[in-house]
mmCIF file of C-alpha atoms in Angstrom:
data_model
loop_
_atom_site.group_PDB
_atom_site.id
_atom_site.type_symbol
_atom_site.label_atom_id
_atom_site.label_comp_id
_atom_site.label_asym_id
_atom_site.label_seq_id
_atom_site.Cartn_x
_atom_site.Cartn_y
_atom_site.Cartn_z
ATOM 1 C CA UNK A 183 -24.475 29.049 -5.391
ATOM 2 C CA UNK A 184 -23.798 26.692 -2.856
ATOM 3 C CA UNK A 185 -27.217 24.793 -3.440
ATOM 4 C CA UNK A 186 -26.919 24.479 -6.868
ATOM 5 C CA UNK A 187 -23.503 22.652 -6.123
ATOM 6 C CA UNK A 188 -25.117 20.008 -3.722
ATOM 7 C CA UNK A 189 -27.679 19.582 -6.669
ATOM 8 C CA UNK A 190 -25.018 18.695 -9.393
ATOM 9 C CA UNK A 191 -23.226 16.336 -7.060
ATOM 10 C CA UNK A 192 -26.095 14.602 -6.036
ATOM 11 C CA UNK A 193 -27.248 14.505 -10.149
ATOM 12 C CA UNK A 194 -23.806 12.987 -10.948
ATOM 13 C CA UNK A 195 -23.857 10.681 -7.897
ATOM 14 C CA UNK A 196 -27.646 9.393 -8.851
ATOM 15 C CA UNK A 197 -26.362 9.208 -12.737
ATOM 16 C CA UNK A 198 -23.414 6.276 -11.510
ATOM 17 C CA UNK A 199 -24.785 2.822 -10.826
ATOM 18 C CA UNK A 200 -23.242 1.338 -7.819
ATOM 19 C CA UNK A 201 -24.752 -2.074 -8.256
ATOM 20 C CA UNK A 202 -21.098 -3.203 -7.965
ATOM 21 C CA UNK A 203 -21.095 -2.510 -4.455
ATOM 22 C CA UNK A 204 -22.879 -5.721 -3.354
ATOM 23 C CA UNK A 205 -23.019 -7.065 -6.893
ATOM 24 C CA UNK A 206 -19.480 -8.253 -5.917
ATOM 25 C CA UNK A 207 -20.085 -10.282 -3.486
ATOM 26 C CA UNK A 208 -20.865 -14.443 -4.553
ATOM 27 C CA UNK A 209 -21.298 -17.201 -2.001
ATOM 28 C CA UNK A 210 -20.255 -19.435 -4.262
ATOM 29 C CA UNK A 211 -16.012 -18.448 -3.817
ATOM 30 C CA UNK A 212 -15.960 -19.168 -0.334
ATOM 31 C CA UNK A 213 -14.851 -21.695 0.560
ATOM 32 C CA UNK A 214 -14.479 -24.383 3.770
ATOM 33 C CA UNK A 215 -12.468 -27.781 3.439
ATOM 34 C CA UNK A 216 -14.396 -29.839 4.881
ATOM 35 C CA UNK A 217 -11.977 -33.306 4.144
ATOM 36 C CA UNK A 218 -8.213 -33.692 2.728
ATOM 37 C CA UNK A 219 -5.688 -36.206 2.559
ATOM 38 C CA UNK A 220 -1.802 -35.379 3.060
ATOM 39 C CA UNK A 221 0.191 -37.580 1.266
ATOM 40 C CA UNK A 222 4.152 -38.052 2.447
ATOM 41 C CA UNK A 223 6.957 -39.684 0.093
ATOM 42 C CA UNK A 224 10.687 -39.632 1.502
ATOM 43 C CA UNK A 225 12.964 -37.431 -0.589
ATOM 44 C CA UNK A 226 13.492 -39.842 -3.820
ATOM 45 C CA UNK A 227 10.747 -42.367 -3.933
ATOM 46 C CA UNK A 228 11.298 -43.654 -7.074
ATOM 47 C CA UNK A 229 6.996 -44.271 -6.952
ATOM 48 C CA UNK A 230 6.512 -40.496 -6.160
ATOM 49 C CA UNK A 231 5.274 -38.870 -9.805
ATOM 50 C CA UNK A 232 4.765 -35.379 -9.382
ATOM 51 C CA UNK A 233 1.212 -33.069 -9.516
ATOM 52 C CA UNK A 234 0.587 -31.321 -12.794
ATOM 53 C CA UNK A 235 -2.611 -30.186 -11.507
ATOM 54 C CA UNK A 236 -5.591 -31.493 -9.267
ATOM 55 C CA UNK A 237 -6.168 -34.589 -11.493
ATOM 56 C CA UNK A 238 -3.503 -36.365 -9.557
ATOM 57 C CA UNK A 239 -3.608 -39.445 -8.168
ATOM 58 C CA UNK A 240 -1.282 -41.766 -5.219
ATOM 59 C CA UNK A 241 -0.073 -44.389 -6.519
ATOM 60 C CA UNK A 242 -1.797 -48.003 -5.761
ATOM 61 C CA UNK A 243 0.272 -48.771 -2.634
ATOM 62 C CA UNK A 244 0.264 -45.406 -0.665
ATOM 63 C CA UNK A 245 -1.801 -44.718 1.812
ATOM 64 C CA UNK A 246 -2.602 -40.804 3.250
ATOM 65 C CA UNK A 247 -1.794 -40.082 6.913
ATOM 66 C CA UNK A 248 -5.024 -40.647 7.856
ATOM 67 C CA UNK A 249 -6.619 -38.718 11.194
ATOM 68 C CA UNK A 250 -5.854 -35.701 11.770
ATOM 69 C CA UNK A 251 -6.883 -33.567 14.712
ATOM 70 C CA UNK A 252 -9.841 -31.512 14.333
ATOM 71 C CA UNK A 253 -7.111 -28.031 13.916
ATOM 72 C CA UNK A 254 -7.017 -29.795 10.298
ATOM 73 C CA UNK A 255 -3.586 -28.042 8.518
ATOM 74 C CA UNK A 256 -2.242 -24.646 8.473
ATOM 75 C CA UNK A 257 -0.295 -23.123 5.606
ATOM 76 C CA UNK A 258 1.385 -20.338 6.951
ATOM 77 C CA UNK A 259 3.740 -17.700 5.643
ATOM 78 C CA UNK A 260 7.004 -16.952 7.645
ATOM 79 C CA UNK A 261 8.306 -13.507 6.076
ATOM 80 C CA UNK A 262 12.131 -13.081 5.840
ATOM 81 C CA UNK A 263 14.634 -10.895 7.871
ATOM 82 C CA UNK A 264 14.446 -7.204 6.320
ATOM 83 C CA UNK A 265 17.830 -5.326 6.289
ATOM 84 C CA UNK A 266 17.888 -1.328 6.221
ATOM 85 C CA UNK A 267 20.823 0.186 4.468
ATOM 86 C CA UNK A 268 21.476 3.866 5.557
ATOM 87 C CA UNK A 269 23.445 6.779 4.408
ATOM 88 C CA UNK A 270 25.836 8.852 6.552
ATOM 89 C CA UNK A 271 22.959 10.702 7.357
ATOM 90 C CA UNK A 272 20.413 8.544 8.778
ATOM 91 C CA UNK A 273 18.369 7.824 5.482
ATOM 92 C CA UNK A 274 17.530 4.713 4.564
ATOM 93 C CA UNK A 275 18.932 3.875 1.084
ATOM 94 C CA UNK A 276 18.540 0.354 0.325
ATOM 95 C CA UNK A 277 16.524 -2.109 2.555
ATOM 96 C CA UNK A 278 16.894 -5.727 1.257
ATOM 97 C CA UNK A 279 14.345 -8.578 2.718
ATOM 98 C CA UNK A 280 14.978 -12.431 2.432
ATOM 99 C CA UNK A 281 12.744 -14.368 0.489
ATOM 100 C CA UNK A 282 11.125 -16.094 3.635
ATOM 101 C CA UNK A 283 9.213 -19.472 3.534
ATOM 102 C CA UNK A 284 6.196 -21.317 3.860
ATOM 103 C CA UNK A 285 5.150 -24.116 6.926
ATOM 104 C CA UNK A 286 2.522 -26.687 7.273
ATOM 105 C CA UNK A 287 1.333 -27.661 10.383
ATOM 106 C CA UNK A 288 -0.468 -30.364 11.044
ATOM 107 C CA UNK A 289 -1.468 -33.050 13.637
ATOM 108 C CA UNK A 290 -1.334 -36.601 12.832
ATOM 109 C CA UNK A 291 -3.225 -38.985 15.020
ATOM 110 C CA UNK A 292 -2.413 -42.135 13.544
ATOM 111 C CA UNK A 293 0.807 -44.138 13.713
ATOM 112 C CA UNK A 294 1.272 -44.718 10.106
ATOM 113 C CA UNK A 295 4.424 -45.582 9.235
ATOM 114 C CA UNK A 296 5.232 -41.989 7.250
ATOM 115 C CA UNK A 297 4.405 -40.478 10.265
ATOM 116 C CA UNK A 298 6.461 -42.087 12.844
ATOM 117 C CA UNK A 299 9.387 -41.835 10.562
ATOM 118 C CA UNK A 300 9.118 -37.974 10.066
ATOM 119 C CA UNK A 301 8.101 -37.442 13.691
ATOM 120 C CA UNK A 302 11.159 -39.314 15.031
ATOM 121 C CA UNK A 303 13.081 -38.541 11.995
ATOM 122 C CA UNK A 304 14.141 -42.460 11.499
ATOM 123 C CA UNK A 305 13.357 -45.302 8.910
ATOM 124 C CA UNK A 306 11.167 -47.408 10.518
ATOM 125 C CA UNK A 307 12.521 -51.116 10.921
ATOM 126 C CA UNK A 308 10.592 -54.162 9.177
ATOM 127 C CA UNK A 309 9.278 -55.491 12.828
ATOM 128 C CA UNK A 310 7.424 -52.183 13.114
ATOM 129 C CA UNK A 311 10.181 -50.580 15.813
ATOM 130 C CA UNK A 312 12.646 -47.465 15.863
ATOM 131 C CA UNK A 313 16.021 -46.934 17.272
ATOM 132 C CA UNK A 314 16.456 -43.263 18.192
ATOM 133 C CA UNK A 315 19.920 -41.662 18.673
ATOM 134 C CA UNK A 316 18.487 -38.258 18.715
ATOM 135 C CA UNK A 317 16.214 -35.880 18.194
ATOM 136 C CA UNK A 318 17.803 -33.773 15.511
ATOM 137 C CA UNK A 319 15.588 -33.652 12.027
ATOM 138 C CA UNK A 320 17.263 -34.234 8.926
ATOM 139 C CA UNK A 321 14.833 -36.167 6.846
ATOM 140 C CA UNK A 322 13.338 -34.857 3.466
ATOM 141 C CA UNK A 323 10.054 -35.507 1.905
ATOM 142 C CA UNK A 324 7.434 -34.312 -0.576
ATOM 143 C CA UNK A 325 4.180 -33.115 0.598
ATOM 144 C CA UNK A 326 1.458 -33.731 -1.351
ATOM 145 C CA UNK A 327 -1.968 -32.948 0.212
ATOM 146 C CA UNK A 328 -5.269 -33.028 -1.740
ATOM 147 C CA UNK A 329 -8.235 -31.478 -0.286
ATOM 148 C CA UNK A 330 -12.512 -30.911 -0.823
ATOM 149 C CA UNK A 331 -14.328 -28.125 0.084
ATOM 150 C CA UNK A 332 -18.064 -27.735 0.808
ATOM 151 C CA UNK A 333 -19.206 -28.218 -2.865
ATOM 152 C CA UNK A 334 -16.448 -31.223 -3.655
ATOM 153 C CA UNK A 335 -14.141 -28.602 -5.081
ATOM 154 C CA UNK A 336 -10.574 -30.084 -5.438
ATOM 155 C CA UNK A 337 -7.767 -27.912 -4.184
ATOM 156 C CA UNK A 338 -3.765 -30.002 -4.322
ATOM 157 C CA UNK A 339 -0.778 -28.427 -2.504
ATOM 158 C CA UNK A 340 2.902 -29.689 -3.690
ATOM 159 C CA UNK A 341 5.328 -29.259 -1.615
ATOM 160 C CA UNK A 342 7.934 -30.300 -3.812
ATOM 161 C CA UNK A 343 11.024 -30.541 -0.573
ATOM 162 C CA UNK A 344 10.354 -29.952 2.920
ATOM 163 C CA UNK A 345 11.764 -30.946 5.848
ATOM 164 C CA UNK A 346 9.969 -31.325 9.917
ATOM 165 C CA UNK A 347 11.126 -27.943 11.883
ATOM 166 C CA UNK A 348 9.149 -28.344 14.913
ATOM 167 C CA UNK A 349 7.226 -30.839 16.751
ATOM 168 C CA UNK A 350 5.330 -30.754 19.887
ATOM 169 C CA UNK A 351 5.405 -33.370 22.387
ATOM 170 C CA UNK A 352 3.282 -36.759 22.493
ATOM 171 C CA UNK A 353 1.103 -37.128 25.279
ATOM 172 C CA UNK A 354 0.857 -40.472 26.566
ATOM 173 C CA UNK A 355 -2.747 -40.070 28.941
ATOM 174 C CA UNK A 356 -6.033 -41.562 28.894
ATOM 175 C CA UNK A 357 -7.394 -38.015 28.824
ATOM 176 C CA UNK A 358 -6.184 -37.766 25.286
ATOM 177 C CA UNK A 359 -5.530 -38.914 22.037
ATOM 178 C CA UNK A 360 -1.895 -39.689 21.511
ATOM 179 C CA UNK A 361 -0.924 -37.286 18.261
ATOM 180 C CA UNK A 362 2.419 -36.237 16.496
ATOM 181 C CA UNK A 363 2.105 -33.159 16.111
ATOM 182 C CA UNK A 364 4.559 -31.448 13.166
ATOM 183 C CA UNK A 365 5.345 -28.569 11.331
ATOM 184 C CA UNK A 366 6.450 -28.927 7.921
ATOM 185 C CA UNK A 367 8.979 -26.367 6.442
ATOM 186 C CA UNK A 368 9.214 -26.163 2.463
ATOM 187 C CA UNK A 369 12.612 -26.005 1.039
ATOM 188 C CA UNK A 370 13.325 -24.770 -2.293
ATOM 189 C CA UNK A 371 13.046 -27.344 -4.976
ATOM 190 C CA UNK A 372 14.910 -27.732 -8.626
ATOM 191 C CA UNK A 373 13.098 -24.873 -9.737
ATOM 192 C CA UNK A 374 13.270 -22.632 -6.982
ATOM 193 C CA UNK A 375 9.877 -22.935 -5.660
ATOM 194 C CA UNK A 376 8.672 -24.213 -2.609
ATOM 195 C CA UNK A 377 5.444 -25.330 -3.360
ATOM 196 C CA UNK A 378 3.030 -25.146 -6.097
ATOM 197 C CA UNK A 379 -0.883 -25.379 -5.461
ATOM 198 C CA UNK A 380 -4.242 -26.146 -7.618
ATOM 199 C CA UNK A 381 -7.465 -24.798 -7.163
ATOM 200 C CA UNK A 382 -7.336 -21.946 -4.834
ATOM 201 C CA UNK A 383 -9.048 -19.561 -7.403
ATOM 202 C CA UNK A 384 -12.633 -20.162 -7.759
ATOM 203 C CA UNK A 385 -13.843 -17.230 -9.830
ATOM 204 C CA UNK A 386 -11.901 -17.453 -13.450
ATOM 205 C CA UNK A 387 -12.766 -13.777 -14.294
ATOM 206 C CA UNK A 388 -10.297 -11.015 -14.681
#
């Protein structure tokens, strides 16, 4: 009884194709950036206009960042506080979790003028100089960074607010490059969101 068992399993299991298995699988969605160019614009630049996609475009007079260090930029998720609600008997009855937020990280190694101001949080002077009173970070600017993968495949990141939250220090050494190093957290905007992105999804079917 037992063999004829084995036999109709291994019928129905012959009868199913499983082509899907490795079917699934296409080179063509992954995906390496090989180039990208962050864009900053202080909190109400009146010659900021927003993404509506990847067909975007800087306007004439703005230049990208530049350089970057070869760590490129992180987008990384930073999950809220979760709070467990329990009953007089030790159940847990409600557990509520903050909404969290998104950072970029990057590492700029030129001295553009964007940079220095959000590094040093200050609006750079018309000589080129900076008069810092302290290192506390209260600037706000829009992110906008644009990106290529291997096969030229646009990808655009909005960060519609966002404001420095950590930097690490500046080396001044001949050993190495002299970099401002910054981590970008997004703030809600109007709508509620903290950023919006184009071109992540490189397979359209369902």
């Amino acid at each position: 009884m037992s063999d004829n068992n084995e036999k109709t399993t291994v019928a129905a299991q012959g009868a199913t194709d499983y082509g899907y298995v490795s079917s699934g699988n296409t080179a063509g969605n992954v995906r390496l950036i090989k180039n990208y160019a962050l864009f900053l614009f202080p909190k109400g630049d009146s010659t900021f206009v927003a993404p509506t996609g990847v067909a975007w475009t800087p306007p004439v007079s703005k230049k990208p960042i530049g350089y970057s260090t070869e760590d490129g930029a992180v987008l990384h998720p930073e999950p809220g506080d979760s709070t467990d609600y329990k009953a007089h008997n030790g159940d847990i009855v409600l557990s509520d979790t903050d909404p969290g937020y998104w950072t970029l990280q990057l590492a700029a190694m030129e001295g553009r003028k964007d940079v220095v101001s959000a590094y040093f949080d200050v609006d750079v002077e018309t000589d080129g100089g900076i008069s810092i009173k302290g290192a506390g970070l209260k600037k706000e600017w829009i992110l906008v960074l644009v990106a290529l993968d291997q096969q030229d495949r646009p990808f655009l990141l909005y960060g519609t607010n966002a404001k420095v939250s950590d930097r690490d220090d500046v080396s001044l050494k001949s050993s190495e490059i002299m970099n401002f190093s910054m981590t970008f957290k997004m703030l809600k905007g109007a709508n509620g969101e903290q950023f919006h992105a184009w071109g992540l999804v490189t397979d359209s079917s369902k």
